[in-house]
Coordinates of C-alpha atoms in Angstrom, one line a residue:
Chain H
M8 CA 85.1 10.3 23.6
L9 CA 84.2 6.9 22.8
I10 CA 84.3 4.7 26.0
S11 CA 84.7 1.1 24.9
L12 CA 83.0 -1.7 26.5
T13 CA 85.1 -4.5 28.3
S14 CA 83.6 -8.1 28.2
F15 CA 83.7 -7.7 31.8
D16 CA 80.8 -4.7 31.1
L17 CA 78.7 -6.8 28.7
S18 CA 78.6 -9.9 31.3
I19 CA 77.3 -7.6 33.5
A20 CA 74.4 -6.4 31.6
A21 CA 74.5 -10.8 30.4
V22 CA 74.1 -11.5 34.4
L23 CA 70.3 -9.6 34.0
V24 CA 68.9 -11.8 30.9
L25 CA 70.1 -15.1 32.9
L26 CA 68.7 -14.0 35.9
L27 CA 65.5 -13.3 34.0
A28 CA 65.9 -16.9 31.9
F29 CA 65.9 -18.2 35.9
L30 CA 62.8 -16.4 37.1
S31 CA 61.0 -17.0 34.0
W32 CA 62.2 -20.7 34.8
R33 CA 60.8 -21.1 38.2
M34 CA 57.9 -19.6 37.1
Q35 CA 56.8 -21.6 34.9
L36 CA 56.9 -18.9 32.0
N37 CA 58.0 -21.2 29.3
I38 CA 60.3 -18.2 27.7
A39 CA 63.9 -19.6 29.5
G40 CA 64.7 -21.5 26.4
K41 CA 63.9 -18.9 23.8
L42 CA 65.2 -16.1 25.5
L43 CA 68.5 -17.5 26.0
V44 CA 69.0 -18.8 22.7
A45 CA 68.0 -15.6 21.3
A46 CA 70.8 -14.0 23.2
V47 CA 73.2 -16.4 21.8
R48 CA 72.4 -15.9 18.6
T49 CA 72.9 -11.8 19.0
T50 CA 75.9 -12.1 20.6
V51 CA 77.3 -14.6 17.9
Q52 CA 75.8 -12.6 15.1
L53 CA 76.5 -9.3 16.1
L54 CA 80.3 -10.8 16.7
L55 CA 80.4 -11.9 13.0
I56 CA 79.2 -9.3 11.0
G57 CA 81.5 -6.5 13.5
L58 CA 84.7 -9.0 12.3
V59 CA 82.8 -8.2 8.5
L60 CA 82.4 -4.8 8.4
K61 CA 85.9 -4.5 10.0
S62 CA 87.5 -6.4 7.2
L63 CA 85.5 -4.7 4.4
F64 CA 86.5 -1.5 6.0
S65 CA 89.9 -1.6 5.4
N66 CA 89.5 -3.1 1.7
V67 CA 86.7 -1.1 0.3
N68 CA 85.5 -2.8 -2.8
I69 CA 82.3 -2.4 -4.4
L70 CA 81.8 -6.3 -5.5
W71 CA 81.9 -7.0 -1.7
V72 CA 79.5 -4.5 -1.0
I73 CA 77.2 -5.6 -3.6
G74 CA 77.6 -9.2 -2.4
I75 CA 76.7 -8.6 1.7
S76 CA 73.9 -6.4 0.2
T77 CA 72.9 -9.1 -1.5
V78 CA 72.9 -11.7 1.5
M79 CA 71.3 -9.3 3.9
I80 CA 68.3 -8.4 1.2
S81 CA 67.7 -11.9 1.1
V82 CA 67.6 -13.1 4.5
A83 CA 65.3 -9.9 5.2
G84 CA 63.0 -11.5 2.7
W85 CA 63.1 -14.9 4.0
E86 CA 62.2 -13.2 7.1
I87 CA 58.9 -11.5 5.9
L88 CA 57.7 -14.4 4.4
S89 CA 58.5 -16.7 8.3
R90 CA 55.8 -13.4 9.4
Q91 CA 52.9 -14.2 7.3
H92 CA 50.2 -16.7 8.4
R93 CA 49.0 -17.8 5.1
K94 CA 52.1 -19.7 3.1
L95 CA 53.1 -18.1 -0.2
K96 CA 53.9 -20.5 -2.9
G97 CA 57.9 -20.7 -3.5
W98 CA 59.6 -18.7 -5.9
W99 CA 56.5 -16.2 -6.1
G100 CA 56.5 -15.6 -2.1
F101 CA 60.4 -15.1 -2.4
G102 CA 60.1 -13.1 -5.2
I103 CA 57.7 -10.7 -4.2
S104 CA 59.0 -10.3 -0.8
T105 CA 62.4 -9.7 -2.1
G106 CA 61.3 -7.5 -4.9
S107 CA 59.7 -4.8 -2.7
L108 CA 62.7 -4.9 -0.4
F109 CA 64.5 -3.7 -3.2
V110 CA 62.5 -1.0 -4.2
S111 CA 62.1 -0.1 -0.4
S112 CA 65.4 -0.2 1.0
F113 CA 68.4 -1.2 -2.2
L114 CA 67.0 1.9 -4.0
V115 CA 66.4 4.6 -1.6
T116 CA 69.6 3.3 0.5
L117 CA 71.2 4.2 -3.8
L118 CA 69.7 7.4 -4.0
A119 CA 70.5 8.5 -0.3
L120 CA 74.2 7.4 -1.0
A121 CA 74.7 9.0 -3.9
T122 CA 72.9 12.1 -3.6
I123 CA 72.7 12.5 0.2
I124 CA 75.6 11.0 1.8
Q125 CA 78.0 11.2 -1.3
A126 CA 80.8 9.8 0.9
D127 CA 84.5 8.8 -1.4
P128 CA 83.8 6.7 -2.6
W129 CA 80.2 6.5 -2.8
Y130 CA 79.6 3.0 -2.3
H131 CA 81.9 3.3 1.0
P132 CA 81.0 0.2 3.3
Q133 CA 80.9 2.4 6.0
Y134 CA 77.8 4.0 5.1
A135 CA 76.3 1.8 2.5
V136 CA 75.8 -1.1 4.6
P137 CA 74.1 0.2 8.0
L138 CA 72.4 2.7 6.0
L139 CA 71.2 -0.7 4.5
G140 CA 70.7 -2.7 7.4
M141 CA 68.8 0.3 9.1
L142 CA 67.0 0.7 6.3
L143 CA 65.9 -2.9 5.6
G144 CA 65.0 -4.0 9.3
N145 CA 62.7 -0.9 9.7
T146 CA 61.1 -1.7 6.0
M147 CA 60.9 -5.4 6.6
T148 CA 58.8 -5.0 9.4
G149 CA 56.2 -2.6 8.0
I150 CA 56.4 -4.6 4.9
A151 CA 55.3 -8.1 6.9
L152 CA 52.5 -6.5 8.7
G153 CA 51.2 -5.1 5.5
M154 CA 51.5 -8.4 3.2
D155 CA 50.3 -9.8 6.3
R156 CA 47.1 -8.1 6.3
L157 CA 46.3 -8.3 2.8
L158 CA 46.8 -11.8 2.6
Q159 CA 44.9 -12.5 5.8
T160 CA 42.1 -10.3 4.8
S161 CA 42.1 -11.3 1.2
W162 CA 41.7 -14.7 2.1
Q163 CA 39.0 -14.6 5.7
Q164 CA 37.1 -12.4 3.4
R165 CA 36.9 -14.2 -0.2
A166 CA 33.0 -14.2 -0.1
I167 CA 32.9 -10.6 -0.4
I168 CA 35.4 -10.7 -3.3
E169 CA 33.6 -12.5 -4.8
Q170 CA 30.2 -10.8 -4.4
R171 CA 31.8 -8.3 -5.3
L172 CA 33.3 -9.2 -8.7
M173 CA 29.8 -10.8 -9.3
L174 CA 28.2 -7.6 -9.0
G175 CA 30.7 -6.5 -12.4
E176 CA 33.3 -4.6 -10.7
S177 CA 36.8 -4.8 -11.5
S178 CA 38.9 -7.4 -9.6
M179 CA 40.8 -3.9 -7.9
Q180 CA 37.8 -2.4 -6.7
A181 CA 36.8 -5.4 -5.5
I182 CA 39.9 -5.4 -3.4
S183 CA 40.6 -1.6 -2.7
D184 CA 39.0 -1.8 0.5
I185 CA 41.6 -4.3 2.0
R186 CA 44.6 -2.9 0.4
K187 CA 43.8 0.4 2.2
E188 CA 43.5 -1.6 5.2
A189 CA 47.1 -3.3 4.2
M190 CA 48.2 0.3 3.1
R191 CA 47.5 1.7 6.9
A192 CA 49.1 -1.9 8.7
G193 CA 51.8 -1.4 6.8
M194 CA 53.1 2.0 7.9
I195 CA 51.4 2.7 10.9
P196 CA 54.7 1.6 13.0
I197 CA 57.2 4.2 10.9
I198 CA 54.3 6.9 11.3
N199 CA 54.0 6.3 14.9
S200 CA 57.5 6.5 15.5
M201 CA 57.7 9.8 13.1
A202 CA 55.4 11.2 16.0
A203 CA 56.5 9.7 19.2
A204 CA 60.1 10.5 18.4
G205 CA 62.2 12.6 21.0
L206 CA 59.2 12.9 23.1
V207 CA 58.5 9.4 23.7
S208 CA 61.6 8.0 22.2
L209 CA 65.4 8.9 21.5
P210 CA 65.5 6.7 18.4
G211 CA 68.7 4.2 18.6
M212 CA 70.6 5.7 16.0
M213 CA 70.6 8.9 17.2
T214 CA 71.4 7.6 20.6
G215 CA 74.5 5.6 19.3
Q216 CA 75.9 8.6 17.3
I217 CA 75.7 11.0 20.6
L218 CA 76.7 8.1 22.9
A219 CA 79.7 7.6 20.2
G220 CA 80.6 12.0 20.7
A221 CA 79.0 13.2 18.0
P222 CA 77.2 16.1 18.6
P223 CA 73.4 16.1 19.0
V224 CA 72.6 18.4 16.5
E225 CA 74.6 16.3 14.3
A226 CA 73.1 12.7 15.0
V227 CA 69.6 14.8 15.1
K228 CA 69.9 15.8 11.4
Y229 CA 70.8 11.7 10.6
Q230 CA 68.2 10.9 12.7
I231 CA 65.7 13.1 10.0
L232 CA 67.6 12.0 7.3
I233 CA 66.6 8.1 7.9
M234 CA 63.1 8.3 9.4
F235 CA 62.2 10.2 5.9
L236 CA 64.4 7.2 4.4
I237 CA 62.2 4.7 6.3
S238 CA 58.6 6.3 5.9
A239 CA 59.1 6.7 2.1
G240 CA 61.1 3.1 1.2
T241 CA 58.5 1.3 3.7
G242 CA 55.3 3.2 1.4
F243 CA 57.1 2.5 -1.2
G244 CA 57.5 -1.0 -0.1
V245 CA 54.3 -2.0 1.1
I246 CA 52.9 -0.5 -2.5
S247 CA 54.8 -2.9 -4.3
V248 CA 53.3 -5.7 -2.3
L249 CA 50.5 -4.6 -3.0
W250 CA 50.7 -4.0 -6.7
L251 CA 52.4 -7.9 -7.2
I252 CA 50.0 -9.5 -4.5
S253 CA 46.6 -7.9 -6.4
H254 CA 47.9 -8.6 -9.7
R255 CA 48.9 -12.0 -8.6
L256 CA 45.5 -13.3 -6.8
F257 CA 42.8 -12.7 -9.6
D258 CA 43.8 -13.2 -13.5
E259 CA 42.8 -11.4 -16.7
R260 CA 39.1 -12.2 -16.8
H261 CA 39.0 -10.8 -12.9
R262 CA 38.5 -14.1 -11.0
L263 CA 40.1 -14.5 -7.7
R264 CA 43.1 -17.4 -7.6
F265 CA 44.4 -18.3 -4.4
E266 CA 45.8 -21.2 -5.5
K267 CA 48.2 -19.3 -7.8
L268 CA 49.4 -17.8 -4.7
L269 CA 48.8 -19.3 -1.9
K270 CA 49.2 -22.7 -0.5
I271 CA 46.1 -23.9 0.4
P272 CA 45.2 -27.2 2.6
S273 CA 43.2 -29.4 0.4
Chain V
M22 CA 19.4 -37.5 -27.0
S23 CA 17.1 -40.1 -25.9
C24 CA 14.0 -40.0 -27.8
P25 CA 11.3 -38.8 -25.2
A26 CA 14.0 -36.1 -24.0
L27 CA 13.9 -34.8 -27.7
V28 CA 10.5 -34.9 -27.8
A29 CA 9.9 -32.9 -24.9
L30 CA 12.4 -30.0 -26.0
I31 CA 10.7 -29.8 -29.2
I32 CA 7.4 -29.7 -27.3
A33 CA 8.8 -27.7 -25.2
S34 CA 10.0 -25.2 -27.8
I35 CA 6.9 -24.8 -29.5
F36 CA 5.7 -24.1 -25.9
H37 CA 7.9 -20.8 -26.3
V38 CA 7.4 -19.6 -29.7
Q39 CA 3.7 -19.9 -29.0
R40 CA 4.1 -18.1 -25.8
F41 CA 6.6 -15.2 -27.0
P42 CA 5.9 -14.6 -30.6
Q43 CA 6.6 -11.0 -30.4
S44 CA 10.2 -11.8 -28.9
C45 CA 10.8 -14.3 -32.2
A46 CA 9.9 -12.4 -35.5
G47 CA 11.0 -15.2 -38.1
V48 CA 14.3 -17.3 -37.3
C49 CA 14.9 -16.9 -33.2
L50 CA 18.1 -16.6 -31.6
S51 CA 18.3 -17.6 -28.5
L52 CA 19.0 -15.1 -26.0
L53 CA 21.5 -16.8 -24.0
Q54 CA 23.3 -19.4 -25.5
I55 CA 25.7 -22.1 -24.1
N56 CA 28.1 -24.0 -26.2
Q57 CA 30.0 -27.3 -25.1
L58 CA 30.9 -25.9 -21.4
G59 CA 32.7 -27.7 -19.3
Y60 CA 34.4 -27.3 -16.0
Q61 CA 35.9 -29.4 -13.5
H62 CA 34.2 -32.5 -13.8
C63 CA 31.5 -31.2 -15.8
G64 CA 30.4 -31.0 -19.3
P65 CA 30.3 -30.4 -21.9
I66 CA 27.0 -28.9 -21.2
D67 CA 24.6 -27.4 -24.5
L68 CA 21.9 -24.9 -23.2
Q69 CA 20.0 -22.0 -25.4
I70 CA 17.7 -19.9 -22.9
D71 CA 15.2 -17.5 -25.2
A72 CA 14.3 -14.2 -23.8
A73 CA 11.4 -14.0 -20.9
E74 CA 12.2 -17.8 -20.2
C75 CA 13.0 -18.9 -17.0
I76 CA 14.9 -22.4 -16.9
G77 CA 15.0 -24.5 -13.2
V78 CA 17.7 -26.9 -12.9
S79 CA 18.0 -29.6 -9.7
G80 CA 20.6 -32.3 -9.0
E81 CA 22.0 -33.3 -5.6
S82 CA 24.4 -31.2 -3.7
G83 CA 28.2 -31.1 -4.9
S84 CA 26.6 -32.1 -8.0
G85 CA 27.9 -28.8 -9.7
K86 CA 25.1 -26.5 -10.1
S87 CA 26.8 -23.7 -8.3
L88 CA 29.3 -24.3 -10.3
L89 CA 27.7 -24.4 -13.6
L90 CA 26.1 -20.9 -12.6
R91 CA 30.0 -19.9 -11.7
A92 CA 31.2 -20.5 -14.9
I93 CA 28.9 -19.3 -16.8
A94 CA 29.5 -16.0 -15.2
D95 CA 33.3 -16.2 -15.9
L96 CA 34.2 -16.5 -11.9
D97 CA 36.0 -20.1 -12.6
E98 CA 38.3 -21.4 -15.7
H99 CA 35.9 -23.0 -18.0
A100 CA 36.2 -24.9 -21.4
G101 CA 33.2 -24.2 -24.7
Q102 CA 31.2 -20.5 -25.4
V103 CA 28.7 -18.4 -23.5
V104 CA 26.6 -16.1 -25.5
V105 CA 24.3 -13.1 -25.1
N106 CA 22.7 -11.2 -27.2
D107 CA 25.3 -13.0 -30.1
V108 CA 28.2 -11.7 -28.2
A109 CA 30.4 -14.5 -26.1
A110 CA 32.6 -13.8 -23.2
A111 CA 35.2 -13.6 -24.2
D112 CA 34.9 -10.6 -26.4
M113 CA 33.8 -8.5 -23.2
S114 CA 35.6 -7.0 -20.5
A115 CA 35.0 -9.6 -17.5
P116 CA 33.3 -7.1 -15.3
D117 CA 30.9 -5.6 -17.8
W118 CA 30.1 -9.4 -18.4
R119 CA 28.9 -10.1 -15.1
K120 CA 26.6 -6.7 -15.0
I121 CA 24.9 -8.9 -17.8
V122 CA 25.3 -12.2 -16.9
A123 CA 24.4 -12.1 -12.6
V124 CA 25.0 -14.3 -10.3
L125 CA 23.1 -14.3 -6.9
P126 CA 24.6 -16.9 -4.6
A127 CA 23.4 -18.5 -1.8
D128 CA 24.6 -16.1 0.6
S129 CA 24.8 -13.1 0.0
Q130 CA 27.5 -10.8 1.1
W131 CA 27.4 -7.4 2.4
W132 CA 30.6 -5.3 3.2
F133 CA 29.7 -1.6 4.4
D134 CA 27.5 -0.8 7.5
T135 CA 24.2 -0.1 6.2
V136 CA 22.3 -1.2 3.1
G137 CA 22.4 2.0 1.4
E138 CA 26.4 2.5 0.7
H139 CA 25.7 -1.4 -1.9
F140 CA 22.9 0.7 -4.0
R141 CA 24.0 3.3 -7.0
D142 CA 20.3 4.7 -7.1
D143 CA 16.9 4.2 -5.1
Q144 CA 15.5 1.5 -6.2
N145 CA 11.9 2.5 -4.8
A146 CA 9.3 1.0 -6.8
R147 CA 10.8 -2.2 -6.4
L148 CA 11.8 -1.8 -2.8
T149 CA 7.5 -1.8 -1.9
A150 CA 7.4 -5.0 -3.8
L151 CA 9.6 -6.5 -2.4
G152 CA 8.0 -5.4 1.0
F153 CA 10.3 -2.7 1.8
S154 CA 10.1 0.3 2.9
S155 CA 11.8 3.3 2.4
D156 CA 14.4 3.5 5.1
V157 CA 15.4 0.5 4.3
M158 CA 18.5 2.0 3.1
G159 CA 19.9 3.3 5.9
W160 CA 19.8 0.0 8.0
S161 CA 22.7 -1.3 9.4
I162 CA 23.5 -4.5 7.6
S163 CA 24.0 -6.9 11.4
R164 CA 20.2 -6.2 12.2
M165 CA 19.1 -7.6 8.8
S166 CA 17.7 -11.3 8.8
S167 CA 18.9 -13.5 6.2
G168 CA 15.5 -13.1 4.1
E169 CA 15.8 -9.4 4.5
K170 CA 19.4 -10.1 3.2
Q171 CA 18.1 -12.0 0.1
R172 CA 15.7 -9.6 -0.8
L173 CA 17.7 -7.2 -0.9
A174 CA 20.6 -8.8 -2.5
L175 CA 18.5 -9.8 -5.2
L176 CA 17.1 -6.0 -5.7
R177 CA 21.2 -4.8 -5.4
L178 CA 21.6 -7.3 -8.9
L179 CA 18.6 -6.0 -10.7
N180 CA 20.1 -2.4 -10.3
N181 CA 23.0 -3.7 -12.8
R182 CA 19.6 -4.5 -15.1
P183 CA 21.2 -8.3 -15.7
V184 CA 20.1 -9.8 -18.9
V185 CA 20.6 -12.9 -17.5
L186 CA 20.1 -14.1 -13.9
L187 CA 21.4 -17.4 -12.1
L188 CA 19.8 -17.5 -9.0
D189 CA 21.4 -20.4 -6.9
E190 CA 18.6 -21.4 -4.7
P191 CA 17.7 -17.8 -3.8
T192 CA 14.9 -18.7 -1.7
A193 CA 16.3 -20.8 0.5
N194 CA 16.5 -18.7 3.9
L195 CA 12.5 -17.4 3.0
D196 CA 9.1 -18.5 4.3
Y197 CA 6.8 -19.1 1.9
T198 CA 4.8 -15.7 1.1
N199 CA 8.2 -14.0 0.5
T200 CA 9.3 -17.0 -1.4
L201 CA 6.1 -16.3 -4.2
I202 CA 6.9 -12.6 -3.3
F203 CA 10.4 -12.9 -4.6
E204 CA 9.4 -15.2 -7.2
Q205 CA 6.6 -12.8 -8.8
V206 CA 10.0 -9.6 -8.6
V207 CA 11.6 -11.9 -10.9
D208 CA 9.0 -13.1 -13.3
D209 CA 8.1 -9.3 -13.4
Y210 CA 11.5 -8.3 -14.4
L211 CA 11.7 -11.3 -17.0
Q212 CA 8.8 -10.0 -18.6
Q213 CA 9.6 -6.7 -18.8
N214 CA 12.8 -6.7 -19.5
N215 CA 13.0 -9.5 -22.0
A216 CA 15.2 -11.3 -19.5
C217 CA 15.9 -14.8 -18.7
A218 CA 16.9 -16.6 -15.7
I219 CA 18.6 -20.1 -14.7
W220 CA 16.9 -20.8 -10.8
V221 CA 18.9 -23.8 -9.7
S222 CA 16.1 -24.8 -6.6
H223 CA 15.9 -28.4 -4.7
D224 CA 12.1 -27.5 -4.6
S225 CA 9.8 -29.2 -7.6
D226 CA 7.3 -27.7 -6.8
Q227 CA 8.5 -23.8 -7.2
L228 CA 10.5 -25.3 -10.0
K229 CA 7.2 -25.7 -11.3
R230 CA 5.5 -22.3 -10.6
I231 CA 8.6 -20.7 -11.9
A232 CA 10.5 -22.5 -15.1
Q233 CA 9.2 -22.8 -18.7
R234 CA 11.5 -25.9 -18.1
H235 CA 13.1 -28.1 -15.7
F236 CA 16.9 -30.0 -16.5
L237 CA 18.2 -32.5 -14.7
L238 CA 22.0 -32.7 -13.5
A239 CA 23.7 -35.3 -13.1
E240 CA 27.2 -36.5 -13.5
G241 CA 28.3 -33.6 -14.9
R242 CA 25.4 -33.2 -17.9
L243 CA 22.1 -31.8 -17.4
Q244 CA 19.3 -34.0 -18.7
P245 CA 15.6 -32.2 -19.6
C246 CA 13.2 -33.8 -16.6

């Protein structure tokens, strides 16, 4: 069923990217360099993970699965931090982003593997690694957006937060509107893609399974499962970020303490 | 403390006991007591303020006047103790403390679309005293002038029925007529509720009008003047 791609097939697509790079260079659109670097990165990174998965599948061992999950979560944690306009202080920033990814992706994947998919063994890398990767990739976007909105807005509106504190509101009341906005910012992408799925867009995983020869209805069921897991994971992840950051942002006397969380230019 | 300053303080305190005999029967405990307050480069600062009393504080910009008010309201970390009605800030939750020890910042902030959403209940009597008609609660924030914002910010603050008012150059954006009205509303509030106030201002004429004692904040110390 599966039509194997040859290097020649891939190079046809690569020529398109090269053409685009050439055109944008001629038009001085300043994107050619970035585009080519990204294209090379995606080729190398995906080939590497392909080799890694190949050896994982032939050598099923829970330690290897734990090892690769740790690497994936850490890299996603750094990625969230690098998308923040307000730079967080070292370990706190890393702890908040990886902690929320742990809740959003790791625990949700664990639940899905143990109770829904029930592969044998339950940690079989053929299911565990792609599932975790898909959840990480999608919840990462939501968490990064929610966190950025929370930090940006509360920094910009620090005078308003303090005004509300001055009027005797608790720290959580003073930041409540900003928390709502951040939750919205984090959840909107997945809510939109759930709403558009099937009508406007055919989600990538489902398409992939269909291309690989799976029956469409089976592929659809997997896609629905993934969508639910992603939306729940993103929501729990953003909520953890909101909780961790809004507690770190204030001290026990309900004072606004940006210096504990952010690198502030003097 | 220098000798003339001590004499001035004694005279001032006699003056207050005579002026407000009803609030101090026998031993007079101050309404607000600030003990050894220290913050950033300032302190230690000691100050006692009686009920219905207003203290004026002036000083160069950057001398720490706003930070003094923030420290008293427990908005910044500080050393020392602040006590109101014999209860220390540390013995009270911070939001409750800020309801009775209320700061009016130089620039008031408004976060909802209309005036009324920032108020829990109507303040009709004071609304008219401050020159507003009753439809002000429906006004949109964006059409308010800075002077109107400041007068409404006072109203919003008094809504919490604070015991201590910390006013940070509150009339800087008001014209002379409105400044006088503002002073009158604050004074009425202090007298009617036996509250007290610290009024930060650059305007020495204003401090003469509203404050019974006047201090200069310089080099981190409060000096009577």
